[in-house]
Amino acid sequence: DIVLTQSPESLAVSLGERATINCKSTQSLLNSSQKKHSLAWFQQKPGQPPKVLIYWASFRASGVPDRFSGSGSGTDFTLTISSLQVEDVAVYYCQQYNRSRTFGQGTRVEIK
Amino acid sequence: QVQLVQSGGEVKKPGDSLKVSCKTSGYTFIDYYIHWVRHAPGQGLECIGWVFPKNGDTDWTQKFQGRVTMTRDTSISTVYMELTSLTSDDTAVYYCARENWYYDHWGQGTPVTVSS
């Protein structure tokens, strides 16, 4: 099974500052037929279902503010929030869909 | 617009079975896999399995082997997940999600409490 490890487990960032979350996979997530990496990022707020932010590692989902961006390749991926807003306080998960489906353990983002 | 609407919350006793429904609309039901994911208190998101409405194929995470059944009713664009032999460890919010490679739409969640 593919295991995803997120870091850090939590972080506190000042409003307007950058937040960076990492996701490391035990196997490459390159989908050779699609020529893209099978990694998505989700945001989950209390009492709500997860919401997709990024798919194929770097494609922003419809309606997602452009302060959210995804990058990475192979086994190492990053979600960046370029300028943290109050409404970004949430838990963020990476998920691979290259072989079956697994989630990272989550990263809690708070305001400093 | 795409919608996934789940059945309401449940309270169960250890040993009981659970059946959650997920009614879909706004797209061609048979063309997309539906996955089930749960979120236990204080834990992360956990994949349970999936059903392909076109032919009824299913698969599940090894952890749920022998306890989970996923079915669909194409006449009402609804999928079901049944989980048997419940324990307190099954207390969680259960979600259905549509797969478009990644999960692009989610149900609102069904809270389930297992307690004696």
PDB file of C-alpha atoms in Angstrom, chain A residues 37-93:
ATOM      1  CA  HIS A  37       0.892  12.873 -10.782  1.00  0.00           C
ATOM      2  CA  SER A  38      -2.110  11.329  -9.059  1.00  0.00           C
ATOM      3  CA  LEU A  39      -2.207  13.553  -5.996  1.00  0.00           C
ATOM      4  CA  ALA A  40      -4.986  15.754  -4.680  1.00  0.00           C
ATOM      5  CA  TRP A  41      -5.233  18.191  -1.785  1.00  0.00           C
ATOM      6  CA  PHE A  42      -8.385  18.643   0.293  1.00  0.00           C
ATOM      7  CA  GLN A  43      -9.465  21.212   2.840  1.00  0.00           C
ATOM      8  CA  GLN A  44     -11.793  20.153   5.644  1.00  0.00           C
ATOM      9  CA  LYS A  45     -13.495  22.500   8.080  1.00  0.00           C
ATOM     10  CA  PRO A  46     -15.390  21.295  11.174  1.00  0.00           C
ATOM     11  CA  GLY A  47     -18.772  19.814  10.379  1.00  0.00           C
ATOM     12  CA  GLN A  48     -18.163  19.885   6.634  1.00  0.00           C
ATOM     13  CA  PRO A  49     -17.093  17.311   4.082  1.00  0.00           C
ATOM     14  CA  PRO A  50     -13.651  17.671   2.551  1.00  0.00           C
ATOM     15  CA  LYS A  51     -13.369  20.027  -0.394  1.00  0.00           C
ATOM     16  CA  VAL A  52     -10.938  19.447  -3.239  1.00  0.00           C
ATOM     17  CA  LEU A  53      -8.438  22.269  -3.727  1.00  0.00           C
ATOM     18  CA  ILE A  54      -5.834  20.753  -6.052  1.00  0.00           C
ATOM     19  CA  TYR A  55      -5.828  17.681  -8.294  1.00  0.00           C
ATOM     20  CA  TRP A  56      -3.198  16.105 -10.521  1.00  0.00           C
ATOM     21  CA  ALA A  57      -0.730  17.684  -8.061  1.00  0.00           C
ATOM     22  CA  SER A  58      -0.970  21.207  -9.448  1.00  0.00           C
ATOM     23  CA  PHE A  59      -4.369  21.853 -11.040  1.00  0.00           C
ATOM     24  CA  ARG A  60      -6.560  24.181  -9.008  1.00  0.00           C
ATOM     25  CA  ALA A  61     -10.179  23.073  -8.683  1.00  0.00           C
ATOM     26  CA  SER A  62     -12.981  25.304  -9.880  1.00  0.00           C
ATOM     27  CA  GLY A  63     -13.686  28.207  -7.550  1.00  0.00           C
ATOM     28  CA  VAL A  64     -10.546  27.750  -5.448  1.00  0.00           C
ATOM     29  CA  PRO A  65      -8.735  31.041  -4.763  1.00  0.00           C
ATOM     30  CA  ASP A  66      -5.423  31.417  -6.538  1.00  0.00           C
ATOM     31  CA  ARG A  67      -3.570  31.794  -3.237  1.00  0.00           C
ATOM     32  CA  PHE A  68      -3.711  27.980  -3.116  1.00  0.00           C
ATOM     33  CA  SER A  69      -1.159  26.188  -5.258  1.00  0.00           C
ATOM     34  CA  GLY A  70       0.219  22.682  -5.540  1.00  0.00           C
ATOM     35  CA  SER A  71       3.599  21.518  -6.723  1.00  0.00           C
ATOM     36  CA  GLY A  72       5.894  18.537  -6.694  1.00  0.00           C
ATOM     37  CA  SER A  73       6.643  15.354  -8.552  1.00  0.00           C
ATOM     38  CA  GLY A  74       7.618  11.756  -8.010  1.00  0.00           C
ATOM     39  CA  THR A  75       7.151  11.193  -4.297  1.00  0.00           C
ATOM     40  CA  ASP A  76       7.310  14.720  -2.878  1.00  0.00           C
ATOM     41  CA  PHE A  77       4.523  17.255  -3.058  1.00  0.00           C
ATOM     42  CA  THR A  78       3.674  20.624  -1.529  1.00  0.00           C
ATOM     43  CA  LEU A  79       0.541  22.663  -0.916  1.00  0.00           C
ATOM     44  CA  THR A  80       1.194  26.375  -0.539  1.00  0.00           C
ATOM     45  CA  ILE A  81      -1.176  29.030   0.726  1.00  0.00           C
ATOM     46  CA  SER A  82       0.531  32.213  -0.390  1.00  0.00           C
ATOM     47  CA  SER A  83      -1.271  34.629   1.918  1.00  0.00           C
ATOM     48  CA  LEU A  84      -3.193  33.020   4.765  1.00  0.00           C
ATOM     49  CA  GLN A  85      -6.730  34.260   5.344  1.00  0.00           C
ATOM     50  CA  VAL A  86      -9.021  33.667   8.312  1.00  0.00           C
ATOM     51  CA  GLU A  87     -11.222  31.379   6.238  1.00  0.00           C
ATOM     52  CA  ASP A  88      -8.244  29.097   5.514  1.00  0.00           C
ATOM     53  CA  VAL A  89      -8.185  27.754   9.068  1.00  0.00           C
ATOM     54  CA  ALA A  90      -8.857  24.058   8.502  1.00  0.00           C
ATOM     55  CA  VAL A  91      -7.285  20.626   8.294  1.00  0.00           C
ATOM     56  CA  TYR A  92      -5.600  19.841   4.991  1.00  0.00           C
ATOM     57  CA  TYR A  93      -5.160  16.355   3.573  1.00  0.00           C
TER      58      TYR A  93
END
